[in-house]
């Protein structure tokens, strides 16, 4: 009779030194972006802030834009969790405002990173992320507009895709502003954005 023995798989108990070093670089870049644009960000500045050599930086990231792209990766799911209103039926003003509140919270937490996506971007993975994030929202909103128009809940008019694109432009501009607002100013901004979107899509601003 043969007795088979197995060697237990050794599990990593926590972050490796490499994981910690990569996290240092990401955190350093985040801090630097609080007072400069991505165009003014340099590998040397990131490495110095992270306490690593330039050579060590390149072991983890090929470019400064790759660092920004890595920071954006985690935001895909965060934005996805704010999209419940897009699957709703009709105006649902309270749900739309909550959608805006949650989105504004993501912008406030990650303002430095998201601001990098607002201007000309030359790093292809970053361009792709911005385009995918925009397309996901625009397509879902256009689908909602078509559903609600078919049900007689939204006014006909501008092509649904074009209207969704206009709403997206407005939202992006307003969230960039609201990312720096707090208290009553933020609440007012959320109310105003919600009313404008309702008027654009439904022709009026129904009360909750």
JSON list of C-alpha atoms in Angstrom, two decimals:
[
{"chain": "A", "resi": 1, "resn": "UNK", "atom": "CA", "xyz": [0.00, 0.00, 0.00]},
{"chain": "A", "resi": 2, "resn": "UNK", "atom": "CA", "xyz": [1.41, 3.35, -1.02]},
{"chain": "A", "resi": 3, "resn": "UNK", "atom": "CA", "xyz": [1.03, 6.32, 1.27]},
{"chain": "A", "resi": 4, "resn": "UNK", "atom": "CA", "xyz": [0.88, 9.59, -0.58]},
{"chain": "A", "resi": 5, "resn": "UNK", "atom": "CA", "xyz": [2.19, 12.63, 1.21]},
{"chain": "A", "resi": 6, "resn": "UNK", "atom": "CA", "xyz": [1.73, 16.20, 0.16]},
{"chain": "A", "resi": 7, "resn": "UNK", "atom": "CA", "xyz": [3.68, 19.26, 1.06]},
{"chain": "A", "resi": 8, "resn": "UNK", "atom": "CA", "xyz": [1.40, 22.06, 2.25]},
{"chain": "A", "resi": 9, "resn": "UNK", "atom": "CA", "xyz": [1.28, 25.06, -0.03]},
{"chain": "A", "resi": 10, "resn": "UNK", "atom": "CA", "xyz": [2.97, 27.97, 1.66]},
{"chain": "A", "resi": 11, "resn": "UNK", "atom": "CA", "xyz": [0.69, 30.94, 1.67]},
{"chain": "A", "resi": 12, "resn": "UNK", "atom": "CA", "xyz": [1.95, 34.47, 1.71]},
{"chain": "A", "resi": 13, "resn": "UNK", "atom": "CA", "xyz": [1.12, 36.01, 5.04]},
{"chain": "A", "resi": 14, "resn": "UNK", "atom": "CA", "xyz": [0.96, 39.59, 3.84]},
{"chain": "A", "resi": 15, "resn": "UNK", "atom": "CA", "xyz": [2.23, 42.11, 1.33]},
{"chain": "A", "resi": 16, "resn": "UNK", "atom": "CA", "xyz": [5.69, 41.44, 0.01]},
{"chain": "A", "resi": 17, "resn": "UNK", "atom": "CA", "xyz": [8.39, 44.08, -0.03]},
{"chain": "A", "resi": 18, "resn": "UNK", "atom": "CA", "xyz": [7.64, 44.52, -3.73]},
{"chain": "A", "resi": 19, "resn": "UNK", "atom": "CA", "xyz": [3.96, 45.12, -3.02]},
{"chain": "A", "resi": 20, "resn": "UNK", "atom": "CA", "xyz": [4.86, 47.72, -0.43]},
{"chain": "A", "resi": 21, "resn": "UNK", "atom": "CA", "xyz": [7.30, 49.43, -2.79]},
{"chain": "A", "resi": 22, "resn": "UNK", "atom": "CA", "xyz": [4.68, 49.61, -5.54]},
{"chain": "A", "resi": 23, "resn": "UNK", "atom": "CA", "xyz": [2.15, 51.03, -3.07]},
{"chain": "A", "resi": 24, "resn": "UNK", "atom": "CA", "xyz": [4.72, 53.66, -2.02]},
{"chain": "A", "resi": 25, "resn": "UNK", "atom": "CA", "xyz": [5.14, 54.75, -5.62]},
{"chain": "A", "resi": 26, "resn": "UNK", "atom": "CA", "xyz": [1.39, 54.99, -6.20]},
{"chain": "A", "resi": 27, "resn": "UNK", "atom": "CA", "xyz": [0.87, 56.96, -3.00]},
{"chain": "A", "resi": 28, "resn": "UNK", "atom": "CA", "xyz": [3.76, 59.29, -3.82]},
{"chain": "A", "resi": 29, "resn": "UNK", "atom": "CA", "xyz": [2.32, 60.03, -7.25]},
{"chain": "A", "resi": 30, "resn": "UNK", "atom": "CA", "xyz": [-1.10, 60.68, -5.73]},
{"chain": "A", "resi": 31, "resn": "UNK", "atom": "CA", "xyz": [0.40, 63.19, -3.33]},
{"chain": "A", "resi": 32, "resn": "UNK", "atom": "CA", "xyz": [2.35, 64.98, -6.05]},
{"chain": "A", "resi": 33, "resn": "UNK", "atom": "CA", "xyz": [-0.75, 65.29, -8.24]},
{"chain": "A", "resi": 34, "resn": "UNK", "atom": "CA", "xyz": [-2.43, 67.34, -5.52]},
{"chain": "A", "resi": 35, "resn": "UNK", "atom": "CA", "xyz": [-0.46, 70.41, -6.60]},
{"chain": "A", "resi": 36, "resn": "UNK", "atom": "CA", "xyz": [0.62, 69.72, -10.19]},
{"chain": "A", "resi": 37, "resn": "UNK", "atom": "CA", "xyz": [-0.74, 68.34, -13.46]},
{"chain": "A", "resi": 38, "resn": "UNK", "atom": "CA", "xyz": [0.27, 65.00, -14.93]},
{"chain": "A", "resi": 39, "resn": "UNK", "atom": "CA", "xyz": [2.28, 66.92, -17.53]},
{"chain": "A", "resi": 40, "resn": "UNK", "atom": "CA", "xyz": [4.37, 68.43, -14.72]},
{"chain": "A", "resi": 41, "resn": "UNK", "atom": "CA", "xyz": [4.82, 65.09, -12.99]},
{"chain": "A", "resi": 42, "resn": "UNK", "atom": "CA", "xyz": [8.22, 63.46, -13.51]},
{"chain": "A", "resi": 43, "resn": "UNK", "atom": "CA", "xyz": [9.65, 60.03, -12.80]},
{"chain": "A", "resi": 44, "resn": "UNK", "atom": "CA", "xyz": [12.41, 61.65, -10.73]},
{"chain": "A", "resi": 45, "resn": "UNK", "atom": "CA", "xyz": [9.87, 63.49, -8.58]},
{"chain": "A", "resi": 46, "resn": "UNK", "atom": "CA", "xyz": [7.82, 60.33, -8.01]},
{"chain": "A", "resi": 47, "resn": "UNK", "atom": "CA", "xyz": [10.89, 58.26, -7.16]},
{"chain": "A", "resi": 48, "resn": "UNK", "atom": "CA", "xyz": [12.16, 60.87, -4.73]},
{"chain": "A", "resi": 49, "resn": "UNK", "atom": "CA", "xyz": [8.77, 61.20, -3.01]},
{"chain": "A", "resi": 50, "resn": "UNK", "atom": "CA", "xyz": [8.50, 57.41, -2.76]},
{"chain": "A", "resi": 51, "resn": "UNK", "atom": "CA", "xyz": [12.01, 57.07, -1.40]},
{"chain": "A", "resi": 52, "resn": "UNK", "atom": "CA", "xyz": [13.18, 54.79, -4.20]},
{"chain": "A", "resi": 53, "resn": "UNK", "atom": "CA", "xyz": [15.81, 55.10, -6.90]},
{"chain": "A", "resi": 54, "resn": "UNK", "atom": "CA", "xyz": [14.94, 55.86, -10.52]},
{"chain": "A", "resi": 55, "resn": "UNK", "atom": "CA", "xyz": [16.08, 52.33, -11.39]},
{"chain": "A", "resi": 56, "resn": "UNK", "atom": "CA", "xyz": [13.75, 50.87, -8.78]},
{"chain": "A", "resi": 57, "resn": "UNK", "atom": "CA", "xyz": [10.88, 52.94, -10.16]},
{"chain": "A", "resi": 58, "resn": "UNK", "atom": "CA", "xyz": [11.34, 51.44, -13.62]},
{"chain": "A", "resi": 59, "resn": "UNK", "atom": "CA", "xyz": [11.27, 47.95, -12.13]},
{"chain": "A", "resi": 60, "resn": "UNK", "atom": "CA", "xyz": [7.60, 48.54, -11.28]},
{"chain": "A", "resi": 61, "resn": "UNK", "atom": "CA", "xyz": [6.38, 51.02, -13.89]},
{"chain": "A", "resi": 62, "resn": "UNK", "atom": "CA", "xyz": [7.59, 51.82, -17.42]},
{"chain": "A", "resi": 63, "resn": "UNK", "atom": "CA", "xyz": [6.39, 55.47, -17.35]},
{"chain": "A", "resi": 64, "resn": "UNK", "atom": "CA", "xyz": [4.74, 58.05, -15.10]},
{"chain": "A", "resi": 65, "resn": "UNK", "atom": "CA", "xyz": [1.54, 57.55, -17.10]},
{"chain": "A", "resi": 66, "resn": "UNK", "atom": "CA", "xyz": [1.60, 53.87, -16.22]},
{"chain": "A", "resi": 67, "resn": "UNK", "atom": "CA", "xyz": [1.46, 54.90, -12.56]},
{"chain": "A", "resi": 68, "resn": "UNK", "atom": "CA", "xyz": [-1.65, 57.00, -13.22]},
{"chain": "A", "resi": 69, "resn": "UNK", "atom": "CA", "xyz": [-3.21, 54.15, -15.22]},
{"chain": "A", "resi": 70, "resn": "UNK", "atom": "CA", "xyz": [-2.59, 51.79, -12.29]},
{"chain": "A", "resi": 71, "resn": "UNK", "atom": "CA", "xyz": [-4.33, 54.20, -9.93]},
{"chain": "A", "resi": 72, "resn": "UNK", "atom": "CA", "xyz": [-7.31, 54.40, -12.28]},
{"chain": "A", "resi": 73, "resn": "UNK", "atom": "CA", "xyz": [-7.72, 50.62, -12.44]},
{"chain": "A", "resi": 74, "resn": "UNK", "atom": "CA", "xyz": [-9.37, 50.50, -9.04]},
{"chain": "A", "resi": 75, "resn": "UNK", "atom": "CA", "xyz": [-11.85, 53.21, -9.97]},
{"chain": "A", "resi": 76, "resn": "UNK", "atom": "CA", "xyz": [-13.65, 51.15, -12.62]},
{"chain": "A", "resi": 77, "resn": "UNK", "atom": "CA", "xyz": [-15.60, 49.17, -10.03]},
{"chain": "A", "resi": 78, "resn": "UNK", "atom": "CA", "xyz": [-16.11, 52.20, -7.80]},
{"chain": "A", "resi": 79, "resn": "UNK", "atom": "CA", "xyz": [-17.85, 54.09, -10.58]},
{"chain": "A", "resi": 80, "resn": "UNK", "atom": "CA", "xyz": [-19.82, 50.97, -11.52]},
{"chain": "A", "resi": 81, "resn": "UNK", "atom": "CA", "xyz": [-21.37, 50.84, -8.06]},
{"chain": "A", "resi": 82, "resn": "UNK", "atom": "CA", "xyz": [-22.84, 54.32, -8.59]},
{"chain": "A", "resi": 83, "resn": "UNK", "atom": "CA", "xyz": [-24.82, 53.38, -11.72]},
{"chain": "A", "resi": 84, "resn": "UNK", "atom": "CA", "xyz": [-28.00, 51.93, -10.18]},
{"chain": "A", "resi": 85, "resn": "UNK", "atom": "CA", "xyz": [-30.17, 54.81, -11.47]},
{"chain": "A", "resi": 86, "resn": "UNK", "atom": "CA", "xyz": [-29.30, 53.90, -15.06]},
{"chain": "A", "resi": 87, "resn": "UNK", "atom": "CA", "xyz": [-31.21, 50.63, -14.70]},
{"chain": "A", "resi": 88, "resn": "UNK", "atom": "CA", "xyz": [-34.29, 52.31, -13.19]},
{"chain": "A", "resi": 89, "resn": "UNK", "atom": "CA", "xyz": [-37.59, 53.17, -14.88]},
{"chain": "A", "resi": 90, "resn": "UNK", "atom": "CA", "xyz": [-38.65, 56.79, -15.30]},
{"chain": "A", "resi": 91, "resn": "UNK", "atom": "CA", "xyz": [-37.12, 59.93, -13.81]},
{"chain": "A", "resi": 92, "resn": "UNK", "atom": "CA", "xyz": [-36.70, 58.60, -10.23]},
{"chain": "A", "resi": 93, "resn": "UNK", "atom": "CA", "xyz": [-35.35, 61.99, -9.02]},
{"chain": "A", "resi": 94, "resn": "UNK", "atom": "CA", "xyz": [-34.26, 60.76, -5.59]},
{"chain": "A", "resi": 95, "resn": "UNK", "atom": "CA", "xyz": [-32.33, 57.86, -7.14]},
{"chain": "A", "resi": 96, "resn": "UNK", "atom": "CA", "xyz": [-30.70, 60.20, -9.68]},
{"chain": "A", "resi": 97, "resn": "UNK", "atom": "CA", "xyz": [-29.59, 62.56, -6.93]},
{"chain": "A", "resi": 98, "resn": "UNK", "atom": "CA", "xyz": [-28.16, 59.63, -4.97]},
{"chain": "A", "resi": 99, "resn": "UNK", "atom": "CA", "xyz": [-26.35, 58.53, -8.12]},
{"chain": "A", "resi": 100, "resn": "UNK", "atom": "CA", "xyz": [-24.84, 62.02, -8.37]},
{"chain": "A", "resi": 101, "resn": "UNK", "atom": "CA", "xyz": [-23.95, 62.06, -4.67]},
{"chain": "A", "resi": 102, "resn": "UNK", "atom": "CA", "xyz": [-22.10, 58.76, -4.92]},
{"chain": "A", "resi": 103, "resn": "UNK", "atom": "CA", "xyz": [-20.29, 59.84, -8.08]},
{"chain": "A", "resi": 104, "resn": "UNK", "atom": "CA", "xyz": [-19.27, 63.14, -6.47]},
{"chain": "A", "resi": 105, "resn": "UNK", "atom": "CA", "xyz": [-17.88, 61.18, -3.51]},
{"chain": "A", "resi": 106, "resn": "UNK", "atom": "CA", "xyz": [-15.66, 59.14, -5.86]},
{"chain": "A", "resi": 107, "resn": "UNK", "atom": "CA", "xyz": [-14.46, 62.36, -7.48]},
{"chain": "A", "resi": 108, "resn": "UNK", "atom": "CA", "xyz": [-13.70, 63.91, -4.11]},
{"chain": "A", "resi": 109, "resn": "UNK", "atom": "CA", "xyz": [-11.71, 60.90, -2.94]},
{"chain": "A", "resi": 110, "resn": "UNK", "atom": "CA", "xyz": [-9.75, 60.58, -6.19]},
{"chain": "A", "resi": 111, "resn": "UNK", "atom": "CA", "xyz": [-9.75, 64.17, -7.43]},
{"chain": "A", "resi": 112, "resn": "UNK", "atom": "CA", "xyz": [-6.04, 64.27, -8.21]},
{"chain": "A", "resi": 113, "resn": "UNK", "atom": "CA", "xyz": [-6.16, 61.16, -10.38]},
{"chain": "A", "resi": 114, "resn": "UNK", "atom": "CA", "xyz": [-9.38, 61.99, -12.21]},
{"chain": "A", "resi": 115, "resn": "UNK", "atom": "CA", "xyz": [-8.23, 65.50, -13.02]},
{"chain": "A", "resi": 116, "resn": "UNK", "atom": "CA", "xyz": [-5.48, 63.87, -15.10]},
{"chain": "A", "resi": 117, "resn": "UNK", "atom": "CA", "xyz": [-8.13, 62.48, -17.42]},
{"chain": "A", "resi": 118, "resn": "UNK", "atom": "CA", "xyz": [-9.61, 65.87, -18.25]},
{"chain": "A", "resi": 119, "resn": "UNK", "atom": "CA", "xyz": [-6.96, 67.26, -20.60]},
{"chain": "A", "resi": 120, "resn": "UNK", "atom": "CA", "xyz": [-5.01, 65.90, -23.56]},
{"chain": "A", "resi": 121, "resn": "UNK", "atom": "CA", "xyz": [-3.73, 62.43, -22.71]},
{"chain": "A", "resi": 122, "resn": "UNK", "atom": "CA", "xyz": [-0.89, 60.83, -24.66]},
{"chain": "A", "resi": 123, "resn": "UNK", "atom": "CA", "xyz": [-0.59, 57.49, -22.87]},
{"chain": "A", "resi": 124, "resn": "UNK", "atom": "CA", "xyz": [-2.66, 54.89, -24.72]},
{"chain": "A", "resi": 125, "resn": "UNK", "atom": "CA", "xyz": [-3.79, 52.77, -21.72]},
{"chain": "A", "resi": 126, "resn": "UNK", "atom": "CA", "xyz": [-4.98, 55.97, -20.04]},
{"chain": "A", "resi": 127, "resn": "UNK", "atom": "CA", "xyz": [-6.80, 57.06, -23.20]},
{"chain": "A", "resi": 128, "resn": "UNK", "atom": "CA", "xyz": [-8.48, 53.67, -23.39]},
{"chain": "A", "resi": 129, "resn": "UNK", "atom": "CA", "xyz": [-9.59, 53.81, -19.75]},
{"chain": "A", "resi": 130, "resn": "UNK", "atom": "CA", "xyz": [-11.16, 57.24, -20.21]},
{"chain": "A", "resi": 131, "resn": "UNK", "atom": "CA", "xyz": [-12.93, 56.16, -23.40]},
{"chain": "A", "resi": 132, "resn": "UNK", "atom": "CA", "xyz": [-14.23, 52.93, -21.84]},
{"chain": "A", "resi": 133, "resn": "UNK", "atom": "CA", "xyz": [-15.49, 54.67, -18.70]},
{"chain": "A", "resi": 134, "resn": "UNK", "atom": "CA", "xyz": [-17.27, 57.31, -20.78]},
{"chain": "A", "resi": 135, "resn": "UNK", "atom": "CA", "xyz": [-18.73, 54.75, -23.19]},
{"chain": "A", "resi": 136, "resn": "UNK", "atom": "CA", "xyz": [-20.08, 52.61, -20.34]},
{"chain": "A", "resi": 137, "resn": "UNK", "atom": "CA", "xyz": [-22.01, 55.54, -18.91]},
{"chain": "A", "resi": 138, "resn": "UNK", "atom": "CA", "xyz": [-23.16, 56.96, -22.25]},
{"chain": "A", "resi": 139, "resn": "UNK", "atom": "CA", "xyz": [-24.43, 53.64, -23.54]},
{"chain": "A", "resi": 140, "resn": "UNK", "atom": "CA", "xyz": [-26.34, 52.88, -20.34]},
{"chain": "A", "resi": 141, "resn": "UNK", "atom": "CA", "xyz": [-27.92, 56.35, -20.29]},
{"chain": "A", "resi": 142, "resn": "UNK", "atom": "CA", "xyz": [-28.88, 56.18, -23.97]},
{"chain": "A", "resi": 143, "resn": "UNK", "atom": "CA", "xyz": [-30.53, 52.80, -23.34]},
{"chain": "A", "resi": 144, "resn": "UNK", "atom": "CA", "xyz": [-32.48, 54.26, -20.39]},
{"chain": "A", "resi": 145, "resn": "UNK", "atom": "CA", "xyz": [-33.61, 57.20, -22.50]},
{"chain": "A", "resi": 146, "resn": "UNK", "atom": "CA", "xyz": [-34.90, 54.85, -25.20]},
{"chain": "A", "resi": 147, "resn": "UNK", "atom": "CA", "xyz": [-36.72, 52.67, -22.66]},
{"chain": "A", "resi": 148, "resn": "UNK", "atom": "CA", "xyz": [-38.35, 55.63, -20.98]},
{"chain": "A", "resi": 149, "resn": "UNK", "atom": "CA", "xyz": [-39.34, 57.21, -24.30]},
{"chain": "A", "resi": 150, "resn": "UNK", "atom": "CA", "xyz": [-40.91, 53.95, -25.43]},
{"chain": "A", "resi": 151, "resn": "UNK", "atom": "CA", "xyz": [-42.87, 53.86, -22.16]},
{"chain": "A", "resi": 152, "resn": "UNK", "atom": "CA", "xyz": [-44.00, 57.47, -22.60]},
{"chain": "A", "resi": 153, "resn": "UNK", "atom": "CA", "xyz": [-42.00, 58.61, -19.57]},
{"chain": "A", "resi": 154, "resn": "UNK", "atom": "CA", "xyz": [-39.43, 60.79, -21.36]},
{"chain": "A", "resi": 155, "resn": "UNK", "atom": "CA", "xyz": [-39.88, 63.40, -24.06]},
{"chain": "A", "resi": 156, "resn": "UNK", "atom": "CA", "xyz": [-38.89, 62.63, -27.64]},
{"chain": "A", "resi": 157, "resn": "UNK", "atom": "CA", "xyz": [-36.45, 64.87, -29.43]},
{"chain": "A", "resi": 158, "resn": "UNK", "atom": "CA", "xyz": [-32.69, 64.72, -29.71]},
{"chain": "A", "resi": 159, "resn": "UNK", "atom": "CA", "xyz": [-31.22, 61.36, -30.65]},
{"chain": "A", "resi": 160, "resn": "UNK", "atom": "CA", "xyz": [-30.71, 59.31, -27.47]},
{"chain": "A", "resi": 161, "resn": "UNK", "atom": "CA", "xyz": [-27.00, 58.75, -28.08]},
{"chain": "A", "resi": 162, "resn": "UNK", "atom": "CA", "xyz": [-26.38, 62.44, -28.75]},
{"chain": "A", "resi": 163, "resn": "UNK", "atom": "CA", "xyz": [-28.37, 63.44, -25.67]},
{"chain": "A", "resi": 164, "resn": "UNK", "atom": "CA", "xyz": [-26.48, 60.98, -23.48]},
{"chain": "A", "resi": 165, "resn": "UNK", "atom": "CA", "xyz": [-23.22, 62.45, -24.79]},
{"chain": "A", "resi": 166, "resn": "UNK", "atom": "CA", "xyz": [-24.36, 65.98, -23.86]},
{"chain": "A", "resi": 167, "resn": "UNK", "atom": "CA", "xyz": [-25.38, 64.86, -20.38]},
{"chain": "A", "resi": 168, "resn": "UNK", "atom": "CA", "xyz": [-22.00, 63.18, -19.98]},
{"chain": "A", "resi": 169, "resn": "UNK", "atom": "CA", "xyz": [-20.18, 66.40, -20.91]},
{"chain": "A", "resi": 170, "resn": "UNK", "atom": "CA", "xyz": [-22.21, 68.34, -18.34]},
{"chain": "A", "resi": 171, "resn": "UNK", "atom": "CA", "xyz": [-21.66, 65.77, -15.58]},
{"chain": "A", "resi": 172, "resn": "UNK", "atom": "CA", "xyz": [-17.91, 65.62, -16.10]},
{"chain": "A", "resi": 173, "resn": "UNK", "atom": "CA", "xyz": [-17.59, 69.40, -15.95]},
{"chain": "A", "resi": 174, "resn": "UNK", "atom": "CA", "xyz": [-19.76, 69.69, -12.85]},
{"chain": "A", "resi": 175, "resn": "UNK", "atom": "CA", "xyz": [-18.15, 66.80, -10.96]},
{"chain": "A", "resi": 176, "resn": "UNK", "atom": "CA", "xyz": [-14.78, 68.40, -11.50]},
{"chain": "A", "resi": 177, "resn": "UNK", "atom": "CA", "xyz": [-16.11, 71.49, -9.71]},
{"chain": "A", "resi": 178, "resn": "UNK", "atom": "CA", "xyz": [-18.00, 69.56, -7.02]},
{"chain": "A", "resi": 179, "resn": "UNK", "atom": "CA", "xyz": [-14.89, 67.55, -6.19]},
{"chain": "A", "resi": 180, "resn": "UNK", "atom": "CA", "xyz": [-13.76, 70.61, -4.23]},
{"chain": "A", "resi": 181, "resn": "UNK", "atom": "CA", "xyz": [-17.09, 71.54, -2.64]},
{"chain": "A", "resi": 182, "resn": "UNK", "atom": "CA", "xyz": [-18.38, 70.64, 0.81]},
{"chain": "A", "resi": 183, "resn": "UNK", "atom": "CA", "xyz": [-21.45, 71.24, 2.94]},
{"chain": "A", "resi": 184, "resn": "UNK", "atom": "CA", "xyz": [-24.22, 73.45, 1.60]},
{"chain": "A", "resi": 185, "resn": "UNK", "atom": "CA", "xyz": [-22.32, 74.26, -1.58]},
{"chain": "A", "resi": 186, "resn": "UNK", "atom": "CA", "xyz": [-22.01, 70.59, -2.45]},
{"chain": "A", "resi": 187, "resn": "UNK", "atom": "CA", "xyz": [-25.69, 69.93, -1.67]},
{"chain": "A", "resi": 188, "resn": "UNK", "atom": "CA", "xyz": [-26.69, 72.85, -3.89]},
{"chain": "A", "resi": 189, "resn": "UNK", "atom": "CA", "xyz": [-24.45, 71.56, -6.67]},
{"chain": "A", "resi": 190, "resn": "UNK", "atom": "CA", "xyz": [-26.03, 68.09, -6.46]},
{"chain": "A", "resi": 191, "resn": "UNK", "atom": "CA", "xyz": [-29.55, 69.58, -6.55]},
{"chain": "A", "resi": 192, "resn": "UNK", "atom": "CA", "xyz": [-28.72, 71.73, -9.56]},
{"chain": "A", "resi": 193, "resn": "UNK", "atom": "CA", "xyz": [-27.08, 68.93, -11.54]},
{"chain": "A", "resi": 194, "resn": "UNK", "atom": "CA", "xyz": [-29.99, 66.61, -10.82]},
{"chain": "A", "resi": 195, "resn": "UNK", "atom": "CA", "xyz": [-32.54, 69.20, -11.96]},
{"chain": "A", "resi": 196, "resn": "UNK", "atom": "CA", "xyz": [-30.65, 69.99, -15.17]},
{"chain": "A", "resi": 197, "resn": "UNK", "atom": "CA", "xyz": [-30.28, 66.30, -16.12]},
{"chain": "A", "resi": 198, "resn": "UNK", "atom": "CA", "xyz": [-33.99, 65.70, -15.45]},
{"chain": "A", "resi": 199, "resn": "UNK", "atom": "CA", "xyz": [-34.93, 68.65, -17.64]},
{"chain": "A", "resi": 200, "resn": "UNK", "atom": "CA", "xyz": [-32.60, 67.50, -20.43]},
{"chain": "A", "resi": 201, "resn": "UNK", "atom": "CA", "xyz": [-33.94, 63.94, -20.47]},
{"chain": "A", "resi": 202, "resn": "UNK", "atom": "CA", "xyz": [-37.54, 64.34, -19.32]},
{"chain": "A", "resi": 203, "resn": "UNK", "atom": "CA", "xyz": [-38.42, 67.93, -20.22]},
{"chain": "A", "resi": 204, "resn": "UNK", "atom": "CA", "xyz": [-39.11, 68.83, -16.60]},
{"chain": "A", "resi": 205, "resn": "UNK", "atom": "CA", "xyz": [-37.77, 68.25, -13.11]},
{"chain": "A", "resi": 206, "resn": "UNK", "atom": "CA", "xyz": [-40.27, 65.97, -11.32]},
{"chain": "A", "resi": 207, "resn": "UNK", "atom": "CA", "xyz": [-40.25, 66.04, -7.55]},
{"chain": "A", "resi": 208, "resn": "UNK", "atom": "CA", "xyz": [-39.19, 62.94, -5.63]}
]
